[in-house]
Short mmCIF file of C-alpha atoms and ligand atoms in Angstrom, two decimals:
data_model
loop_
_atom_site.label_atom_id
_atom_site.label_comp_id
_atom_site.label_asym_id
_atom_site.label_seq_id
_atom_site.Cartn_x
_atom_site.Cartn_y
_atom_site.Cartn_z
CA MET A 2 152.31 147.05 123.88
CA ALA A 3 148.95 146.23 125.44
CA HIS A 4 145.87 147.56 123.70
CA ARG A 5 143.81 149.71 125.99
CA ILE A 6 140.09 149.01 126.06
CA ALA A 7 137.55 151.26 127.72
CA VAL A 8 134.63 149.42 129.26
CA ILE A 9 131.26 151.10 129.75
CA ALA A 10 128.89 148.65 131.40
CA GLY A 11 126.02 151.16 131.42
CA ASP A 12 122.46 150.49 132.55
CA GLY A 13 119.98 147.70 133.13
CA ILE A 14 121.42 144.37 132.04
CA GLY A 15 124.50 146.17 130.66
CA PRO A 16 126.67 145.52 133.75
CA GLU A 17 125.50 141.89 133.94
CA VAL A 18 126.39 140.99 130.37
CA VAL A 19 129.61 143.02 130.31
CA ALA A 20 130.81 141.25 133.46
CA GLN A 21 130.37 137.94 131.60
CA ALA A 22 132.22 139.16 128.52
CA LEU A 23 135.08 140.22 130.78
CA ARG A 24 135.24 136.69 132.22
CA VAL A 25 135.74 135.42 128.67
CA LEU A 26 138.33 138.08 127.97
CA ASP A 27 140.17 137.18 131.14
CA VAL A 28 140.58 133.59 129.96
CA MET A 29 141.86 134.77 126.61
CA ARG A 30 144.35 137.05 128.29
CA CYS A 31 145.71 134.24 130.47
CA ASP A 32 145.63 131.35 128.01
CA ARG A 33 145.97 132.91 124.60
CA GLY A 34 148.18 135.91 125.15
CA VAL A 35 145.58 138.52 124.26
CA ASP A 36 147.37 141.63 125.41
CA VAL A 37 144.85 144.17 126.67
CA GLU A 38 144.51 146.58 129.51
CA LEU A 39 141.06 147.56 130.76
CA TRP A 40 139.77 150.94 131.79
CA GLU A 41 136.32 150.80 133.36
CA LEU A 42 134.23 153.95 133.12
CA PRO A 43 131.28 154.23 135.50
CA LEU A 44 129.07 156.12 133.04
CA GLY A 45 125.32 155.60 132.85
CA ALA A 46 122.01 156.48 134.44
CA GLU A 47 123.27 156.08 137.99
CA LEU A 48 125.99 158.70 137.56
CA PHE A 49 123.65 160.97 135.60
CA LEU A 50 121.02 160.85 138.35
CA LYS A 51 123.69 161.53 140.97
CA ASN A 52 125.30 164.61 139.47
CA GLY A 53 124.12 165.19 135.91
CA THR A 54 127.26 163.74 134.30
CA THR A 55 126.75 162.05 130.93
CA PHE A 56 130.11 161.72 129.14
CA PRO A 57 132.48 164.62 129.86
CA LEU A 58 134.11 165.80 126.64
CA GLU A 59 137.67 165.67 128.02
CA LEU A 60 137.09 162.08 129.09
CA ARG A 61 135.67 161.15 125.70
CA ASP A 62 138.70 162.72 124.03
CA GLU A 63 141.04 160.86 126.32
CA VAL A 64 139.36 157.56 125.50
CA LYS A 65 139.73 158.34 121.81
CA ARG A 66 143.40 159.22 122.25
CA THR A 67 144.43 156.30 124.41
CA CYS A 68 142.13 153.38 123.62
CA ALA A 69 141.92 150.98 120.69
CA ALA A 70 138.33 150.06 121.42
CA VAL A 71 135.35 150.47 123.70
CA LEU A 72 133.17 147.65 124.95
CA LEU A 73 129.70 148.90 125.83
CA GLY A 74 126.86 147.04 127.54
CA ALA A 75 123.79 149.19 127.00
CA VAL A 76 122.45 152.56 128.03
CA GLY A 77 118.86 153.54 128.77
CA ASP A 78 116.97 153.66 132.04
CA PRO A 79 113.29 154.23 132.81
CA ARG A 80 114.32 156.74 135.48
CA VAL A 81 115.73 158.95 132.72
CA PRO A 82 112.82 159.13 130.27
CA SER A 83 114.52 161.84 128.20
CA GLY A 84 117.34 159.39 127.41
CA GLU A 85 119.73 162.32 127.75
CA HIS A 86 122.68 160.37 129.13
CA ALA A 87 122.17 157.51 126.64
CA HIS A 88 122.16 160.02 123.82
CA ASP A 89 125.40 161.67 124.98
CA ILE A 90 127.17 158.40 125.65
CA LEU A 91 126.18 156.22 122.71
CA LEU A 92 125.34 158.67 119.95
CA GLY A 93 128.15 160.87 121.34
CA MET A 94 130.80 158.25 120.63
CA ARG A 95 129.37 157.32 117.24
CA GLY A 96 129.21 160.96 116.17
CA ALA A 97 132.32 162.47 117.77
CA TRP A 98 134.56 159.64 116.61
CA ASP A 99 132.90 159.50 113.21
CA LEU A 100 132.12 155.79 113.52
CA TYR A 101 130.15 155.87 110.32
CA ALA A 102 129.61 152.15 109.79
CA ASN A 103 127.51 150.20 112.24
CA VAL A 104 128.31 146.66 111.20
CA ARG A 105 125.79 144.12 112.48
CA PRO A 106 126.50 140.54 111.41
CA VAL A 107 123.48 138.25 111.52
CA ARG A 108 124.41 134.60 111.46
CA ALA A 109 122.14 131.92 112.84
CA LEU A 110 124.18 129.45 114.85
CA THR A 111 121.70 126.58 115.13
CA ASP A 112 118.73 125.39 113.03
CA ALA A 113 116.49 125.24 116.08
CA LEU A 114 116.79 128.98 116.71
CA VAL A 115 115.62 130.04 113.23
CA PRO A 116 111.93 130.86 113.75
CA LEU A 117 110.93 130.53 110.08
CA ARG A 118 109.21 127.37 108.87
CA GLY A 119 111.41 125.35 106.55
CA LYS A 120 114.52 127.50 107.07
CA ALA A 121 117.80 126.42 108.61
CA LYS A 122 120.85 128.20 109.98
CA GLY A 123 122.50 128.40 106.55
CA ASP A 124 119.56 130.50 105.34
CA VAL A 125 120.24 133.28 107.83
CA ASP A 126 123.69 134.69 107.20
CA MET A 127 123.95 138.36 106.35
CA VAL A 128 125.73 141.50 107.45
CA ILE A 129 123.99 144.82 107.90
CA PHE A 130 125.95 147.98 107.16
CA ARG A 131 124.02 150.72 108.89
CA GLU A 132 124.97 154.36 108.30
CA ASN A 133 125.71 155.59 111.79
CA THR A 134 126.17 159.36 111.77
CA GLU A 135 123.38 160.95 109.70
CA GLY A 136 119.84 160.29 108.51
CA GLN A 137 117.13 160.84 111.07
CA TYR A 138 119.66 160.79 113.89
CA VAL A 139 121.12 164.25 113.24
CA GLY A 140 118.84 165.81 115.82
CA ALA A 141 117.59 168.50 113.46
CA GLY A 142 114.08 168.96 114.70
CA SER A 143 111.75 170.94 116.88
CA GLU A 144 108.49 170.75 118.75
CA ARG A 145 105.97 173.51 118.98
CA GLY A 146 102.97 173.85 121.28
CA ARG A 147 103.41 170.66 123.27
CA GLY A 148 99.99 169.39 124.32
CA ALA A 149 98.10 172.02 122.31
CA PRO A 150 95.57 170.95 119.64
CA ASP A 151 97.76 172.44 116.96
CA GLU A 152 100.95 170.90 118.31
CA ILE A 153 103.55 170.17 115.70
CA ALA A 154 106.68 168.04 115.96
CA MET A 155 109.26 168.18 113.19
CA SER A 156 112.40 166.32 112.35
CA ARG A 157 114.67 166.49 109.35
CA GLU A 158 116.70 163.73 107.88
CA VAL A 159 120.08 164.51 106.44
CA HIS A 160 121.96 162.40 103.89
CA THR A 161 125.23 163.82 102.57
CA ARG A 162 127.01 162.53 99.49
CA ARG A 163 130.13 161.98 101.58
CA GLY A 164 128.18 160.11 104.25
CA VAL A 165 126.24 157.90 101.86
CA GLU A 166 129.23 157.18 99.65
CA ARG A 167 131.57 156.12 102.43
CA LEU A 168 129.00 153.79 103.96
CA LEU A 169 128.21 152.22 100.61
CA ARG A 170 131.90 151.90 99.85
CA ALA A 171 132.46 150.03 103.11
CA ALA A 172 129.55 147.73 102.23
CA PHE A 173 130.84 147.20 98.67
CA ASP A 174 134.36 146.44 99.92
CA PHE A 175 133.01 143.89 102.36
CA ALA A 176 130.74 142.33 99.71
CA ARG A 177 133.66 142.06 97.30
CA LEU A 178 135.98 140.56 99.89
CA HIS A 179 133.45 137.95 100.97
CA GLN A 180 131.87 137.47 97.53
CA ARG A 181 128.39 138.30 98.69
CA PRO A 182 125.55 140.14 96.97
CA LEU A 183 124.88 143.71 98.15
CA LEU A 184 121.41 145.07 98.67
CA MET A 185 120.78 148.75 99.36
CA THR A 186 117.45 149.66 100.86
CA ASP A 187 115.69 153.01 101.04
CA LYS A 188 112.28 154.62 100.79
CA SER A 189 112.96 157.09 97.99
CA ASN A 190 109.52 156.52 96.47
CA ALA A 191 108.03 158.39 99.42
CA ILE A 192 110.93 160.37 100.87
CA GLN A 193 112.63 162.41 98.21
CA ALA A 194 115.73 163.04 100.33
CA GLN A 195 116.56 159.34 100.12
CA GLY A 196 116.97 159.43 96.35
CA ILE A 197 120.64 160.20 96.91
CA TRP A 198 121.13 156.62 98.12
CA ARG A 199 120.02 155.25 94.75
CA ARG A 200 122.08 157.69 92.77
CA VAL A 201 125.26 157.03 94.71
CA LEU A 202 124.66 153.28 94.51
CA GLU A 203 124.39 153.55 90.71
CA GLU A 204 127.66 155.46 90.55
CA LEU A 205 129.59 153.07 92.77
CA ARG A 206 128.21 150.04 91.00
CA ARG A 207 130.50 150.85 88.05
CA GLU A 208 133.56 150.62 90.29
CA TYR A 209 132.48 147.22 91.61
CA PRO A 210 131.30 145.32 88.53
CA ASP A 211 132.08 142.03 90.27
CA VAL A 212 129.60 142.70 93.09
CA LYS A 213 126.00 141.74 92.43
CA THR A 214 123.91 144.71 93.57
CA GLU A 215 120.25 145.29 94.08
CA GLN A 216 117.94 147.98 95.43
CA LEU A 217 114.73 147.29 97.28
CA TYR A 218 112.35 149.62 99.09
CA VAL A 219 112.48 148.95 102.78
CA ASP A 220 108.86 147.81 103.05
CA ALA A 221 109.39 145.15 100.38
CA LEU A 222 112.66 144.15 102.03
CA ALA A 223 110.91 143.60 105.37
CA ALA A 224 108.64 141.04 103.70
CA ARG A 225 111.39 139.39 101.71
CA LEU A 226 113.62 138.96 104.76
CA ILE A 227 110.92 136.79 106.29
CA GLN A 228 110.11 134.87 103.11
CA SER A 229 113.59 134.38 101.68
CA PRO A 230 116.31 135.38 104.15
CA GLU A 231 118.81 133.30 102.17
CA ARG A 232 118.75 135.83 99.32
CA HIS A 233 120.60 138.39 101.44
CA GLY A 234 124.33 138.75 101.88
CA VAL A 235 125.13 142.38 102.69
CA ILE A 236 122.42 144.94 103.43
CA ALA A 237 123.28 148.64 103.35
CA ALA A 238 120.80 151.02 104.93
CA ASN A 239 120.42 154.48 106.37
CA ASN A 240 120.66 154.99 110.11
CA LEU A 241 117.01 154.45 111.05
CA PHE A 242 116.25 151.63 108.66
CA GLY A 243 119.46 149.88 109.68
CA ASP A 244 118.45 150.13 113.32
CA ILE A 245 115.06 148.55 112.70
CA LEU A 246 116.33 145.88 110.30
CA ALA A 247 119.03 144.88 112.76
CA ASP A 248 116.45 143.89 115.37
CA LEU A 249 114.31 142.15 112.75
CA CYS A 250 117.28 140.16 111.46
CA ALA A 251 118.44 139.43 115.01
CA ALA A 252 115.07 137.78 115.55
CA LEU A 253 115.62 135.64 112.43
CA ALA A 254 118.86 134.36 113.94
CA GLY A 255 117.47 133.49 117.36
CA GLY A 256 116.78 136.76 119.12
CA LEU A 257 118.26 139.95 120.45
CA GLY A 258 120.17 138.14 123.16
CA LEU A 259 122.59 136.78 120.56
CA ALA A 260 123.21 139.73 118.24
CA PRO A 261 126.59 141.51 118.17
CA SER A 262 127.66 144.78 116.58
CA ALA A 263 130.67 146.94 115.76
CA ASN A 264 130.74 150.71 115.23
CA LEU A 265 133.67 151.44 112.95
CA HIS A 266 135.45 154.00 110.81
CA PRO A 267 136.55 151.52 108.13
CA ALA A 268 138.39 154.04 105.97
CA GLN A 269 141.13 154.24 108.58
CA PRO A 270 142.67 151.08 109.95
CA GLY A 271 143.60 151.45 113.60
CA HIS A 272 140.79 153.93 114.26
CA ILE A 273 139.01 153.38 117.59
CA GLY A 274 136.00 151.05 117.41
CA LEU A 275 132.94 150.71 119.63
CA PHE A 276 131.59 147.23 120.24
CA GLU A 277 128.20 146.49 121.79
CA PRO A 278 125.36 144.03 121.60
CA VAL A 279 122.45 145.07 119.37
CA HIS A 280 120.04 144.84 122.29
CA GLY A 281 119.37 147.54 124.85
CA SER A 282 119.34 147.64 128.63
CA ALA A 283 116.25 145.37 128.88
CA PRO A 284 114.88 146.84 132.12
CA ASP A 285 112.40 143.94 132.22
CA LEU A 286 115.29 141.51 132.80
CA ALA A 287 117.69 143.63 134.83
CA GLY A 288 118.88 142.13 138.09
CA ARG A 289 117.18 138.80 137.48
CA GLY A 290 120.05 136.75 136.07
CA LEU A 291 118.06 136.14 132.89
CA ALA A 292 120.02 138.17 130.34
CA ASN A 293 121.74 136.26 127.58
CA PRO A 294 125.45 137.16 127.68
CA LEU A 295 126.20 135.90 124.15
CA GLY A 296 125.37 139.10 122.26
CA THR A 297 128.01 140.88 124.32
CA VAL A 298 130.46 137.98 124.21
CA ARG A 299 130.15 137.87 120.41
CA SER A 300 130.66 141.66 120.32
CA LEU A 301 133.85 141.03 122.27
CA GLY A 302 134.72 138.62 119.43
CA LEU A 303 134.32 141.44 116.91
CA LEU A 304 136.47 143.64 119.15
CA LEU A 305 139.22 141.02 119.25
CA GLU A 306 139.09 140.71 115.48
CA HIS A 307 139.48 144.50 115.29
CA LEU A 308 142.57 144.30 117.52
CA GLY A 309 144.13 141.63 115.32
CA TYR A 310 143.05 138.40 117.01
CA PRO A 311 140.87 136.79 114.32
CA GLU A 312 141.39 133.28 115.71
CA GLU A 313 140.05 134.25 119.11
CA ALA A 314 137.05 135.82 117.38
CA GLN A 315 136.41 132.56 115.54
CA ARG A 316 136.76 130.58 118.75
CA ILE A 317 134.04 132.72 120.29
CA GLU A 318 131.75 132.03 117.33
CA ARG A 319 132.39 128.29 117.39
CA THR A 320 131.89 128.12 121.14
CA SER A 321 128.67 130.14 120.94
CA ALA A 322 127.30 127.70 118.36
CA GLU A 323 128.30 124.75 120.49
CA VAL A 324 126.72 125.95 123.76
CA LEU A 325 123.50 126.68 121.85
CA ARG A 326 123.56 123.23 120.26
CA LEU A 327 124.02 121.68 123.69
CA GLY A 328 121.24 123.83 125.15
CA ARG A 329 123.68 125.14 127.76
CA CYS A 330 122.34 128.65 127.52
CA THR A 331 119.81 131.14 128.87
CA THR A 332 116.03 130.81 128.64
CA ASP A 333 115.54 133.22 125.71
CA VAL A 334 117.37 130.74 123.48
CA GLY A 335 115.86 127.56 124.82
CA GLY A 336 118.10 126.79 127.77
CA SER A 337 117.53 127.00 131.49
CA LEU A 338 120.74 128.60 132.74
CA SER A 339 121.27 131.94 134.43
CA THR A 340 123.46 134.62 132.87
CA GLU A 341 126.39 133.54 134.99
CA ALA A 342 125.89 129.78 134.60
CA ALA A 343 125.58 130.19 130.83
CA THR A 344 128.95 131.94 130.83
CA SER A 345 130.50 129.20 132.96
CA ALA A 346 129.21 126.66 130.41
CA PHE A 347 130.65 128.83 127.64
CA LEU A 348 134.06 128.85 129.33
CA GLU A 349 134.02 125.08 129.76
CA VAL A 350 133.26 124.55 126.08
CA LEU A 351 135.74 127.26 125.07
CA ALA A 352 138.53 125.27 126.64
CA HIS A 353 138.00 122.59 123.94
CA HIS A 354 137.84 124.98 120.98
P1 LIG B 427 115.86 145.97 124.48
O1 LIG B 427 116.76 145.51 123.41
O2 LIG B 427 116.50 146.39 125.74
O3 LIG B 427 114.81 144.81 124.82
C1 LIG B 427 113.91 144.31 123.83
C2 LIG B 427 113.49 142.88 124.22
O4 LIG B 427 114.59 141.99 124.06
C3 LIG B 427 113.04 142.76 125.67
O5 LIG B 427 111.96 141.85 125.75
C4 LIG B 427 114.25 142.19 126.36
O6 LIG B 427 113.93 141.43 127.49
C5 LIG B 427 114.87 141.32 125.26
N1 LIG B 427 116.34 141.26 125.44
C6 LIG B 427 117.21 142.26 125.24
N2 LIG B 427 118.45 141.88 125.55
C7 LIG B 427 118.38 140.59 125.94
C8 LIG B 427 119.33 139.65 126.39
N3 LIG B 427 120.63 139.93 126.47
N4 LIG B 427 118.90 138.41 126.73
C9 LIG B 427 117.60 138.08 126.63
N5 LIG B 427 116.65 138.95 126.20
C10 LIG B 427 117.03 140.19 125.87
O7 LIG B 427 115.00 147.13 123.85
P2 LIG B 427 113.98 148.18 124.54
O8 LIG B 427 113.18 147.48 125.59
O9 LIG B 427 113.30 148.86 123.43
O10 LIG B 427 114.92 149.25 125.21
C11 LIG B 427 115.26 149.29 126.60
C12 LIG B 427 116.21 150.46 126.83
O11 LIG B 427 117.46 150.21 126.16
C13 LIG B 427 115.71 151.78 126.25
O12 LIG B 427 116.10 152.79 127.14
C14 LIG B 427 116.44 151.90 124.94
O13 LIG B 427 116.58 153.22 124.51
C15 LIG B 427 117.77 151.30 125.29
N6 LIG B 427 118.56 150.76 124.17
C16 LIG B 427 119.91 150.91 124.25
C17 LIG B 427 120.73 150.36 123.30
C18 LIG B 427 122.21 150.53 123.42
O14 LIG B 427 122.71 150.96 124.43
N7 LIG B 427 122.98 150.17 122.42
C19 LIG B 427 120.17 149.63 122.26
C20 LIG B 427 118.79 149.48 122.20
C21 LIG B 427 117.98 150.04 123.18
C1 LIG B 428 120.88 150.76 118.84
C2 LIG B 428 119.89 151.52 119.70
C3 LIG B 428 120.15 153.02 119.63
C4 LIG B 428 119.94 153.47 118.19
C5 LIG B 428 119.28 153.85 120.60
C6 LIG B 428 119.45 153.42 122.02
C7 LIG B 428 119.53 155.32 120.46
O1 LIG B 428 118.59 151.19 119.33
O2 LIG B 428 122.09 150.92 119.02
O3 LIG B 428 120.46 149.98 117.98
O4 LIG B 428 118.82 153.75 117.77
O5 LIG B 428 120.94 153.53 117.46
MN1 LIG B 429 118.47 149.49 117.95
#
């Protein structure tokens, strides 16, 4: 039976890059027997501005019930400064479906795109496991006296044992499977509530004696990622730190235009997954044909792997590396092609891989 995939193109460059990923998917459906059925949902700023709709709960439940995965472009629009719709759509899916692991692989595909002196593509190859349901994203906060001299804005961060443990377990399992070192990062020297990350890491370490583990405060990690990216295999982090590190690491591998991600519930095989590029809606690029489609195309690769098509996922990775090597890509990664032309080049090269 065909897997059903919901598609949310979203805002800004979202629709442009998703359209390109769907071209790639179309080829895989025709030539490679990838059996999927698409359901396009017109959610985003446009709909919100029209009638206030963000992501109706019944619709979200229906997607969860009937779909194997969601492919998302990006949400966020300058006309909605509160980010209300983006919050409901993106954080809504992550939270309501308990997609507790935001897996963000960072693999440089060509030497030329690694911005660090003396480093090559083999030096940038890590996977970030970002906790995706708690931390500073729980929305427990308040503002008092907006604009007043004594204004105060407060926000809590929440880390539960269950939440920390399951994320670390997913990271440990991945590290074990791929024989990579695991690094957990936190800021427990300044933020007491993050001490739980160290304690749970210590406990789990005993269950995974074969996995080399390490802890580093996030400030020190930021420096070390630039100086010695090759020392990192798997990085586990809380929600906020994982968000920031994902963009930093994306830059080490050639930029946000290339970075893919998967939002998963790894404890349960077959659970719905949400796949999206790491980048946002890039309003500065929207409508100009400049957006790099590869971050979304590679996210489609992760989606196909999730559905049980690992070979198609690998083909997407190989083809991405090849178009970059040939310079048949968009301007952010050294090429001169438009979003659409870069995808046409991708499809040509894909035919040989
Ligand atoms: P952004 O990721 O949209 O853009 C940051 C920089 O990267 C910009 O210079 C942009 O031009 C560049 N960039 C991004 N995607 C690119 C691509 N495919 N090709 C080439 N260059 C690309 O981050 P931002 O500007 O901070 O955020 C813009 C909006 O997107 C905000 O509303 C933000 O909240 C939202 N956002 C959404 C998501 C998501 O939906 N998953 C993720 C991040 C940001
Ligand atoms: C991401 C984005 C989101 C996040 C924003 C848009 C809420 O930056 O997916 O990385 O912070 O998780
Ligand atoms: Mn982010």
